[in-house]
């Protein structure tokens, strides 16, 4: 068994999500199809990030060819989120976030976890929902990868010029 779902199953989902029958899934269509476990709309920033990751034709939408990988990505994140939502609350608190990111190999201070909760907690509850958790992890990964390009000796410290910093930040897909 590969990790990919059956093509007919995917095609059925794709057709349900592709409401305008264009053969492509737009950010709006994807947002309507996803659930963050509340009745609130899935975070549009997270949707935009995910479309950007799987949109190989730079159309701002995802074809059926790319949809399988996107679907697997969302499903993997769902399983990951559930495994770290240890109390089954449907959201992740600071300790659960710490466990998740530590499992991913990050070593961050408590202050940074407070910052991440503040940044990705859209509703001010001190917790992060599924869609915001994906966004948090993708952005953290992207920023870390950008930092590592300059951290050639892997000591966690970089020295860069202001314009190098601006180029680094503005070239990121976040």
Tab-separated table of C-alpha atoms in Angstrom:
chain	number	residue	atom	x	y	z
A	1	UNK	CA	0.000	0.000	0.000
A	2	UNK	CA	1.386	3.406	-0.875
A	3	UNK	CA	0.201	6.223	1.353
A	4	UNK	CA	-1.923	7.696	-1.453
A	5	UNK	CA	-5.692	7.235	-1.465
A	6	UNK	CA	-7.476	5.485	-4.342
A	7	UNK	CA	-7.885	7.623	-7.515
A	8	UNK	CA	-11.683	7.172	-7.747
A	9	UNK	CA	-12.060	8.241	-4.099
A	10	UNK	CA	-9.917	11.334	-4.812
A	11	UNK	CA	-11.817	12.129	-8.008
A	12	UNK	CA	-15.135	12.029	-6.112
A	13	UNK	CA	-13.772	14.458	-3.513
A	14	UNK	CA	-12.189	16.661	-6.197
A	15	UNK	CA	-15.529	16.961	-8.024
A	16	UNK	CA	-17.356	17.895	-4.803
A	17	UNK	CA	-14.765	20.580	-4.025
A	18	UNK	CA	-14.574	21.924	-7.616
A	19	UNK	CA	-17.957	23.640	-7.376
A	20	UNK	CA	-17.662	25.675	-10.580
A	21	UNK	CA	-16.549	22.580	-12.570
A	22	UNK	CA	-13.459	24.415	-13.882
A	23	UNK	CA	-11.178	21.397	-13.467
A	24	UNK	CA	-9.206	23.355	-10.876
A	25	UNK	CA	-9.691	23.956	-7.170
A	26	UNK	CA	-9.422	27.587	-6.126
A	27	UNK	CA	-8.535	28.839	-2.653
A	28	UNK	CA	-12.217	29.708	-2.041
A	29	UNK	CA	-13.381	26.227	-3.050
A	30	UNK	CA	-10.720	24.568	-0.912
A	31	UNK	CA	-11.575	26.778	2.062
A	32	UNK	CA	-15.243	25.726	1.862
A	33	UNK	CA	-14.263	22.048	1.718
A	34	UNK	CA	-11.966	22.064	4.762
A	35	UNK	CA	-12.965	22.058	8.402
A	36	UNK	CA	-10.949	23.233	11.379
A	37	UNK	CA	-13.261	21.470	13.830
A	38	UNK	CA	-15.342	24.583	14.546
A	39	UNK	CA	-18.101	26.223	12.545
A	40	UNK	CA	-15.715	29.023	11.591
A	41	UNK	CA	-14.222	29.152	8.070
A	42	UNK	CA	-10.834	27.509	7.584
A	43	UNK	CA	-8.062	30.115	7.899
A	44	UNK	CA	-7.732	31.764	4.432
A	45	UNK	CA	-3.989	32.294	4.979
A	46	UNK	CA	-3.480	28.561	5.573
A	47	UNK	CA	-5.506	27.777	2.439
A	48	UNK	CA	-3.423	30.261	0.417
A	49	UNK	CA	-0.187	28.688	1.720
A	50	UNK	CA	-1.348	25.179	0.803
A	51	UNK	CA	-2.567	26.152	-2.672
A	52	UNK	CA	0.834	27.822	-3.209
A	53	UNK	CA	2.662	24.653	-2.186
A	54	UNK	CA	0.784	22.374	-4.614
A	55	UNK	CA	0.012	24.770	-7.493
A	56	UNK	CA	2.677	23.672	-9.946
A	57	UNK	CA	1.304	25.787	-12.816
A	58	UNK	CA	1.230	29.032	-10.796
A	59	UNK	CA	-2.469	29.534	-11.545
A	60	UNK	CA	-3.547	30.169	-7.964
A	61	UNK	CA	-5.465	26.889	-8.091
A	62	UNK	CA	-4.777	23.153	-7.952
A	63	UNK	CA	-5.404	20.645	-10.764
A	64	UNK	CA	-6.571	17.086	-10.154
A	65	UNK	CA	-2.975	15.913	-10.796
A	66	UNK	CA	-1.797	17.961	-7.804
A	67	UNK	CA	-4.879	17.383	-5.657
A	68	UNK	CA	-3.828	13.903	-4.480
A	69	UNK	CA	-0.658	15.300	-2.914
A	70	UNK	CA	-2.607	18.188	-1.329
A	71	UNK	CA	-5.229	15.784	0.075
A	72	UNK	CA	-2.529	13.525	1.529
A	73	UNK	CA	-0.826	16.598	3.030
A	74	UNK	CA	-4.037	17.732	4.785
A	75	UNK	CA	-4.773	14.184	5.995
A	76	UNK	CA	-1.232	13.777	7.357
A	77	UNK	CA	-1.560	17.100	9.201
A	78	UNK	CA	-4.924	15.989	10.616
A	79	UNK	CA	-3.400	12.793	11.997
A	80	UNK	CA	-0.442	14.738	13.363
A	81	UNK	CA	-2.735	17.322	15.007
A	82	UNK	CA	-4.886	14.604	16.592
A	83	UNK	CA	-1.832	12.835	17.974
A	84	UNK	CA	-0.650	16.015	19.749
A	85	UNK	CA	-4.128	17.152	20.869
A	86	UNK	CA	-3.696	14.802	23.831
A	87	UNK	CA	-6.787	15.976	25.717
A	88	UNK	CA	-9.009	15.679	22.610
A	89	UNK	CA	-10.128	19.307	22.925
A	90	UNK	CA	-9.941	20.042	19.184
A	91	UNK	CA	-7.199	22.590	19.744
A	92	UNK	CA	-3.584	22.646	20.850
A	93	UNK	CA	-2.403	24.489	23.932
A	94	UNK	CA	1.135	25.677	24.671
A	95	UNK	CA	2.280	22.347	26.177
A	96	UNK	CA	0.832	20.326	23.290
A	97	UNK	CA	2.461	22.716	20.796
A	98	UNK	CA	5.758	22.300	22.626
A	99	UNK	CA	5.447	18.486	22.418
A	100	UNK	CA	4.625	18.674	18.698
A	101	UNK	CA	7.458	21.020	17.734
A	102	UNK	CA	9.956	19.155	19.941
A	103	UNK	CA	8.942	15.942	18.134
A	104	UNK	CA	9.637	17.776	14.833
A	105	UNK	CA	13.152	18.561	16.099
A	106	UNK	CA	12.745	22.188	17.204
A	107	UNK	CA	14.407	23.385	20.410
A	108	UNK	CA	12.677	26.625	21.330
A	109	UNK	CA	12.406	28.690	24.504
A	110	UNK	CA	9.167	29.155	26.438
A	111	UNK	CA	9.111	32.773	25.269
A	112	UNK	CA	8.965	31.645	21.651
A	113	UNK	CA	6.080	29.274	22.418
A	114	UNK	CA	4.220	32.212	23.995
A	115	UNK	CA	4.912	34.237	20.824
A	116	UNK	CA	3.712	31.391	18.566
A	117	UNK	CA	0.488	31.003	20.569
A	118	UNK	CA	-0.129	34.775	20.390
A	119	UNK	CA	0.592	34.856	16.646
A	120	UNK	CA	-1.448	31.804	15.584
A	121	UNK	CA	-4.329	31.879	18.102
A	122	UNK	CA	-6.963	33.682	16.009
A	123	UNK	CA	-9.608	33.724	18.735
A	124	UNK	CA	-7.600	34.762	21.814
A	125	UNK	CA	-8.194	31.507	23.738
A	126	UNK	CA	-4.535	30.658	24.346
A	127	UNK	CA	-4.848	27.678	21.999
A	128	UNK	CA	-4.323	26.943	18.306
A	129	UNK	CA	-6.926	25.311	16.040
A	130	UNK	CA	-6.107	22.760	13.309
A	131	UNK	CA	-5.888	25.252	10.414
A	132	UNK	CA	-3.742	27.680	12.412
A	133	UNK	CA	-1.500	24.794	13.537
A	134	UNK	CA	-0.734	23.949	9.887
A	135	UNK	CA	0.043	27.606	9.199
A	136	UNK	CA	2.287	27.840	12.270
A	137	UNK	CA	4.263	24.723	11.301
A	138	UNK	CA	4.614	25.665	7.613
A	139	UNK	CA	5.803	29.194	8.434
A	140	UNK	CA	8.193	27.951	11.122
A	141	UNK	CA	9.624	25.407	8.655
A	142	UNK	CA	9.966	28.059	5.916
A	143	UNK	CA	11.666	30.576	8.223
A	144	UNK	CA	14.004	27.902	9.596
A	145	UNK	CA	14.998	26.783	6.091
A	146	UNK	CA	15.689	30.417	5.096
A	147	UNK	CA	17.779	30.971	8.250
A	148	UNK	CA	19.772	27.777	7.629
A	149	UNK	CA	20.846	28.991	4.185
A	150	UNK	CA	22.885	31.666	5.976
A	151	UNK	CA	23.816	29.566	9.026
A	152	UNK	CA	26.530	27.686	7.156
A	153	UNK	CA	28.385	26.608	10.313
A	154	UNK	CA	25.094	25.474	11.961
A	155	UNK	CA	25.700	27.391	15.198
A	156	UNK	CA	22.296	29.086	15.269
A	157	UNK	CA	23.772	32.543	14.660
A	158	UNK	CA	23.869	34.479	11.376
A	159	UNK	CA	25.273	37.835	10.357
A	160	UNK	CA	23.542	39.381	7.360
A	161	UNK	CA	23.141	42.835	5.869
A	162	UNK	CA	19.798	44.606	5.977
A	163	UNK	CA	19.180	44.082	2.245
A	164	UNK	CA	20.080	40.378	2.520
A	165	UNK	CA	17.477	40.150	5.297
A	166	UNK	CA	14.857	41.921	3.151
A	167	UNK	CA	15.626	39.665	0.170
A	168	UNK	CA	15.368	36.609	2.404
A	169	UNK	CA	12.009	37.642	3.882
A	170	UNK	CA	10.397	38.898	0.653
A	171	UNK	CA	11.416	35.801	-1.312
A	172	UNK	CA	9.653	33.468	1.119
A	173	UNK	CA	6.304	31.969	0.137
A	174	UNK	CA	4.555	32.761	3.399
